């Protein structure tokens, strides 16, 4: 499926909340439009998303990264995003990567709504999904009209703006970086083909039709128009870092040093950096020793998401479940990190998530 369609509904019973139903596939061609549309909703005042994924049949790695970035941005702004009705094919990918620990996932909209109303409390027992109801929309505040959704995102139904809050002084959100404009060149002897030079890494690409693309070398997103004009989009947030590590001392020490560099650049003090590195080293050791019985040829996965105010780390393995009851396990990690969670992987193994705020 080459495009996405959006159906947006304001949730009257929850302030600044929207039900977002998406149909299609989130892949290289649609991910820019997908993130643009969700960014637009945030600019319109929505901070809490219930993302209905029943109509999403496929999500690639770039799409998963976009989901993580949107969720991080919403949490930083005091909101959040929960997922409902995940398609079985997509659920398999979430299970394999251990993303269940990154996202709040519910069976239906009512459970998701209960989560937001409970401010993070466990969802109530499943209840039949219900429509949000037809209520008279609150007149929108005077503001500039919302930007039209990206062409790659397909048709969308306009959302009713949330009720106007009492006037207060707020710092406006930073403007999105302006895209870099370039002009493609026709290729002699190949009618309909365009030659495009990536504005970020200078690799020469050959394209045969207009649309949204991702550079295979540097992963920059760009869009080719019918008239040959090319727009290169700057990243709005740091990408999610993914790596697969062997059960060796070199990998453990390298990961700790790498995260130490990230933490210092974010603004952590030296003492906090040392605590973070100790927590990471301890977690790696627990996986190697208790999940894998010190087998150096086995591997585990690490995902790192960093913003200007916090760092989130997730480990996932396919070894034995690490028993923590009555044992001194993950002591340094639990002490050093602001949040720590250890779960059994749905396919076997462990999912360990932790985060720390500056």
Coordinates of C-alpha atoms in Angstrom, one line a residue:
X1 CA 0.0 0.0 0.0
X2 CA 1.6 3.2 -1.2
X3 CA -0.1 5.8 1.0
X4 CA -1.6 6.4 4.4
X5 CA -5.0 7.7 5.3
X6 CA -5.8 9.4 8.5
X7 CA -9.1 9.7 10.5
X8 CA -8.7 12.1 13.4
X9 CA -11.3 12.5 16.2
X10 CA -11.1 14.8 19.2
X11 CA -11.9 13.0 22.4
X12 CA -14.3 15.3 24.3
X13 CA -13.9 13.6 27.7
X14 CA -10.1 14.1 27.8
X15 CA -8.3 17.4 27.4
X16 CA -6.0 17.8 24.5
X17 CA -6.5 14.3 23.3
X18 CA -7.2 12.8 19.9
X19 CA -8.0 9.4 18.5
X20 CA -5.8 8.8 15.5
X21 CA -6.9 6.0 13.1
X22 CA -4.3 5.2 10.4
X23 CA -4.7 2.9 7.4
X24 CA -1.9 1.7 5.2
X25 CA 1.8 0.9 5.6
X26 CA 4.4 2.9 7.4
X27 CA 7.5 2.5 5.2
X28 CA 10.2 4.5 3.5
X29 CA 7.7 6.3 1.2
X30 CA 5.1 7.2 3.8
X31 CA 7.1 7.7 7.0
X32 CA 7.8 11.4 6.4
X33 CA 4.1 12.1 5.8
X34 CA 3.2 10.0 8.9
X35 CA 5.5 11.9 11.2
X36 CA 4.5 15.3 9.7
X37 CA 0.8 14.6 10.3
X38 CA 1.4 13.7 14.0
X39 CA 3.7 16.8 14.4
X40 CA 0.9 18.9 12.9
X41 CA -1.5 17.6 15.6
X42 CA 0.9 18.6 18.3
X43 CA 1.1 22.1 16.9
X44 CA -2.7 22.2 16.9
X45 CA -2.6 21.6 20.7
X46 CA -3.0 17.8 21.0
X47 CA -0.7 16.2 23.5
X48 CA -2.4 12.8 24.1
X49 CA -2.7 10.4 21.2
X50 CA -4.6 7.1 21.1
X51 CA -3.2 5.6 18.0
X52 CA -5.5 3.0 16.4
X53 CA -3.2 0.6 14.5
X54 CA -5.8 -1.9 13.3
X55 CA -5.5 -0.6 9.7
X56 CA -1.7 -0.6 9.7
X57 CA -0.5 -3.9 8.1
X58 CA 3.2 -3.2 7.9
X59 CA 5.8 -1.0 9.7
X60 CA 9.4 -1.0 8.8
X61 CA 12.4 -0.1 11.0
X62 CA 12.2 3.6 10.1
X63 CA 8.5 3.7 10.9
X64 CA 9.2 2.1 14.3
X65 CA 11.8 4.8 14.9
X66 CA 9.3 7.5 14.0
X67 CA 6.8 6.0 16.5
X68 CA 9.4 6.1 19.3
X69 CA 10.3 9.7 18.4
X70 CA 6.7 10.9 18.5
X71 CA 6.1 9.1 21.8
X72 CA 9.2 10.8 23.3
X73 CA 8.2 14.2 22.1
X74 CA 4.7 13.9 23.6
X75 CA 6.1 12.7 26.9
X76 CA 8.5 15.6 27.0
X77 CA 5.6 18.0 26.5
X78 CA 3.6 16.4 29.3
X79 CA 1.4 14.2 27.2
X80 CA 1.8 10.7 25.8
X81 CA 0.8 8.1 23.2
X82 CA -0.8 4.7 23.6
X83 CA -1.4 2.1 20.9
X84 CA -4.5 0.1 20.4
X85 CA -5.7 -2.8 18.1
X86 CA -2.2 -3.6 16.8
X87 CA -2.5 -5.8 13.7
X88 CA -1.2 -9.4 14.3
X89 CA 1.6 -9.0 11.6
X90 CA 2.8 -5.8 13.3
X91 CA 2.5 -7.3 16.8
X92 CA 5.0 -10.0 15.8
X93 CA 7.6 -7.3 15.1
X94 CA 6.9 -5.6 18.4
X95 CA 7.3 -8.9 20.2
X96 CA 10.6 -9.7 18.5
X97 CA 12.1 -6.3 19.2
X98 CA 10.8 -6.1 22.7
X99 CA 9.0 -2.8 21.9
X100 CA 6.1 -3.8 24.3
X101 CA 8.3 -2.3 27.0
X102 CA 8.6 1.1 25.1
X103 CA 4.9 1.6 24.4
X104 CA 1.6 1.4 26.4
X105 CA -0.5 -1.1 24.4
X106 CA -4.2 -1.8 25.0
X107 CA -6.9 -3.8 23.3
X108 CA -9.4 -1.0 22.7
X109 CA -9.9 2.8 22.9
X110 CA -11.8 2.6 26.3
X111 CA -8.8 0.9 28.0
X112 CA -6.5 3.5 26.5
X113 CA -8.8 6.3 27.8
X114 CA -8.8 4.7 31.2
X115 CA -5.0 4.8 31.2
X116 CA -4.9 8.5 30.5
X117 CA -7.5 9.3 33.1
X118 CA -5.7 7.2 35.6
X119 CA -2.5 9.1 35.0
X120 CA -0.4 6.1 34.5
X121 CA -2.3 3.7 36.7
X122 CA -3.0 0.1 35.3
X123 CA -5.8 0.0 32.9
X124 CA -9.2 -1.0 34.1
X125 CA -10.9 -4.3 33.1
X126 CA -11.7 -4.4 29.4
X127 CA -14.9 -2.7 28.5
X128 CA -16.7 -2.6 25.2
X129 CA -15.3 0.1 22.9
X130 CA -17.7 3.0 22.5
X131 CA -17.9 6.0 20.2
X132 CA -16.7 9.3 21.5
X133 CA -20.1 10.7 20.9
X134 CA -21.4 13.7 18.9
X135 CA -20.9 16.8 20.9
X136 CA -21.1 20.4 19.8
X137 CA -17.5 21.3 18.9
X138 CA -15.9 24.2 20.8
X139 CA -15.2 27.1 18.5
X140 CA -11.5 27.0 17.6
X141 CA -9.2 29.8 19.0
X142 CA -8.0 32.4 16.5
X143 CA -4.9 31.1 15.0
X144 CA -3.2 30.5 11.7
X145 CA -4.9 27.7 9.6
X146 CA -3.3 24.3 10.0
X147 CA -0.9 23.3 7.3
X148 CA -2.3 20.7 4.8
X149 CA -1.1 17.2 5.5
X150 CA 1.8 15.9 3.4
X151 CA 0.8 14.5 0.1
X152 CA 2.3 11.1 0.8
X153 CA 0.0 10.8 3.8
X154 CA -3.1 10.6 1.7
X155 CA -6.6 12.0 2.5
X156 CA -7.4 13.0 6.1
X157 CA -10.4 14.2 8.0
X158 CA -9.8 17.5 9.8
X159 CA -9.8 17.3 13.6
X160 CA -11.8 19.6 15.7
X161 CA -9.4 21.7 17.8
X162 CA -9.5 21.0 21.5
X163 CA -11.3 23.5 23.8
X164 CA -9.4 26.7 24.4
X165 CA -7.5 26.7 27.7
X166 CA -7.2 29.8 29.9
X167 CA -4.8 32.3 28.5
X168 CA -1.3 32.0 29.9
X169 CA 2.2 33.0 28.7
X170 CA 3.8 30.1 27.0
X171 CA 7.0 29.7 25.0
X172 CA 6.1 28.9 21.5
X173 CA 7.5 25.6 20.1
X174 CA 10.6 26.0 17.9
X175 CA 9.9 26.2 14.3
X176 CA 10.6 23.1 12.2
X177 CA 13.8 23.3 10.2
X178 CA 13.2 24.6 6.7
X179 CA 13.8 21.8 4.1
X180 CA 16.8 22.1 1.8
X181 CA 15.7 22.8 -1.8
X182 CA 17.5 21.3 -4.8
X183 CA 16.8 20.5 -8.4
X184 CA 17.1 17.1 -10.0
X185 CA 18.6 16.6 -13.4
X186 CA 17.1 14.4 -16.2
X187 CA 19.2 11.5 -17.3
X188 CA 20.2 11.4 -21.0
X189 CA 19.0 8.3 -22.8
X190 CA 16.7 7.3 -19.9
X191 CA 13.3 9.1 -20.3
X192 CA 11.5 9.7 -17.1
X193 CA 14.5 9.1 -14.9
X194 CA 16.0 11.8 -12.5
X195 CA 19.4 12.2 -11.1
X196 CA 19.4 13.5 -7.5
X197 CA 22.4 14.3 -5.4
X198 CA 21.8 13.9 -1.6
X199 CA 22.1 17.2 0.1
X200 CA 23.5 15.5 3.3
X201 CA 26.1 12.9 2.0
X202 CA 26.4 13.8 -1.7
X203 CA 25.7 10.4 -3.0
X204 CA 24.2 10.3 -6.5
X205 CA 20.8 8.6 -6.7
X206 CA 18.6 7.6 -9.7
X207 CA 14.9 7.9 -9.3
X208 CA 12.1 7.0 -11.8
X209 CA 9.0 8.6 -10.3
X210 CA 8.0 11.4 -7.9
X211 CA 7.5 10.5 -4.3
X212 CA 9.1 10.4 -0.8
X213 CA 12.4 8.6 -0.4
X214 CA 15.1 7.8 2.1
X215 CA 18.8 8.0 1.2
X216 CA 20.3 4.5 1.4
X217 CA 23.7 6.0 2.5
X218 CA 22.8 8.5 5.3
X219 CA 19.0 7.8 5.8
X220 CA 18.0 11.4 5.1
X221 CA 14.4 11.8 4.0
X222 CA 13.6 13.7 0.8
X223 CA 10.7 14.3 -1.6
X224 CA 10.9 14.5 -5.4
X225 CA 8.1 16.6 -7.0
X226 CA 6.7 16.1 -10.5
X227 CA 8.5 19.3 -11.7
X228 CA 11.9 17.8 -10.6
X229 CA 12.2 19.9 -7.4
X230 CA 13.7 18.1 -4.5
X231 CA 13.2 18.9 -0.8
X232 CA 15.6 17.4 1.8
X233 CA 14.2 17.3 5.3
X234 CA 16.4 17.8 8.4
X235 CA 15.9 15.5 11.3
X236 CA 13.5 16.8 14.0
X237 CA 15.0 14.6 16.7
X238 CA 17.8 12.2 17.2
X239 CA 17.3 8.8 15.6
X240 CA 16.8 5.7 17.8
X241 CA 20.1 3.9 17.9
X242 CA 20.0 0.1 17.6
X243 CA 22.9 -2.3 18.0
X244 CA 23.5 -6.0 18.4
X245 CA 26.3 -6.9 20.8
X246 CA 28.2 -10.1 21.5
X247 CA 28.6 -11.4 25.0
X248 CA 32.1 -10.1 25.4
X249 CA 33.9 -7.7 27.7
X250 CA 34.9 -5.5 24.8
X251 CA 31.2 -5.0 23.8
X252 CA 30.2 -4.3 27.4
X253 CA 32.9 -1.8 28.0
X254 CA 32.4 -0.1 24.6
X255 CA 28.7 0.3 25.2
X256 CA 29.3 1.9 28.6
X257 CA 31.8 4.3 27.2
X258 CA 29.5 5.2 24.2
X259 CA 26.6 5.9 26.6
X260 CA 28.9 8.0 28.8
X261 CA 29.7 10.2 25.8
X262 CA 26.0 10.7 25.0
X263 CA 25.2 11.4 28.7
X264 CA 27.9 14.1 28.9
X265 CA 26.7 15.8 25.7
X266 CA 23.1 15.9 27.1
X267 CA 24.3 17.6 30.2
X268 CA 24.7 14.9 32.9
X269 CA 27.2 15.7 35.7
X270 CA 30.3 13.4 36.0
X271 CA 28.8 11.5 39.0
X272 CA 25.6 10.7 37.1
X273 CA 27.7 9.6 34.1
X274 CA 29.7 7.2 36.3
X275 CA 26.4 5.8 37.8
X276 CA 25.0 5.3 34.3
X277 CA 28.1 3.5 33.0
X278 CA 28.1 1.2 36.1
X279 CA 24.4 0.4 35.6
X280 CA 24.9 -0.4 32.0
X281 CA 27.9 -2.6 32.7
X282 CA 26.1 -4.4 35.4
X283 CA 23.1 -5.1 33.1
X284 CA 25.3 -6.5 30.4
X285 CA 27.0 -8.8 32.9
X286 CA 23.6 -10.0 34.3
X287 CA 22.5 -10.9 30.7
X288 CA 25.7 -12.7 29.8
X289 CA 26.0 -14.6 33.1
X290 CA 22.4 -15.4 34.0
X291 CA 20.6 -15.4 30.7
X292 CA 23.3 -16.9 28.5
X293 CA 25.5 -18.8 30.9
X294 CA 28.6 -16.9 29.8
X295 CA 28.5 -18.1 26.2
X296 CA 30.5 -15.4 24.2
X297 CA 29.1 -16.3 20.8
X298 CA 25.6 -15.3 21.7
X299 CA 24.2 -11.8 21.2
X300 CA 21.7 -9.3 22.7
X301 CA 20.1 -6.2 21.4
X302 CA 20.3 -2.6 22.7
X303 CA 18.1 0.4 21.7
X304 CA 19.1 3.9 22.8
X305 CA 16.8 6.9 22.6
X306 CA 18.3 10.2 23.8
X307 CA 16.8 13.7 23.9
X308 CA 18.0 17.0 25.3
X309 CA 16.7 16.1 28.8
X310 CA 16.9 12.3 29.2
X311 CA 18.3 9.0 27.9
X312 CA 16.4 5.7 27.6
X313 CA 18.0 2.3 27.2
X314 CA 16.4 -1.0 26.4
X315 CA 18.1 -4.4 26.4
X316 CA 16.5 -7.5 24.9
X317 CA 17.9 -11.1 24.8
X318 CA 16.6 -14.6 23.9
X319 CA 18.2 -16.5 26.8
X320 CA 16.8 -17.7 30.1
X321 CA 14.6 -15.5 32.1
X322 CA 16.6 -13.8 34.9
X323 CA 15.0 -14.6 38.3
X324 CA 15.1 -11.5 40.5
X325 CA 13.1 -12.6 43.6
X326 CA 15.3 -13.0 46.6
X327 CA 18.5 -12.2 44.5
X328 CA 20.7 -9.2 44.4
X329 CA 20.2 -8.6 40.7
X330 CA 20.4 -5.2 38.9
X331 CA 21.2 -3.5 42.2
X332 CA 23.3 -0.7 40.6
X333 CA 20.8 -0.1 37.8
X334 CA 17.8 0.2 40.1
X335 CA 19.8 2.6 42.3
X336 CA 21.2 4.8 39.5
X337 CA 18.3 5.1 37.0
X338 CA 15.1 7.1 37.5
X339 CA 13.0 4.2 36.0
X340 CA 13.9 0.5 35.7
X341 CA 11.7 -2.3 34.4
X342 CA 12.5 -6.0 33.9
X343 CA 10.0 -8.1 31.9
X344 CA 9.9 -11.6 30.4
X345 CA 10.1 -11.4 26.6
X346 CA 7.0 -12.8 24.9
X347 CA 9.1 -15.1 22.8
X348 CA 11.5 -16.0 25.7
X349 CA 14.3 -14.1 27.3
X350 CA 14.4 -10.7 29.0
X351 CA 13.4 -7.1 28.2
X352 CA 15.1 -4.6 30.4
X353 CA 14.2 -0.9 30.1
X354 CA 15.7 2.0 32.0
X355 CA 15.8 5.8 31.8
X356 CA 17.5 8.7 33.5
X357 CA 16.6 12.4 33.5
X358 CA 19.1 15.2 33.6

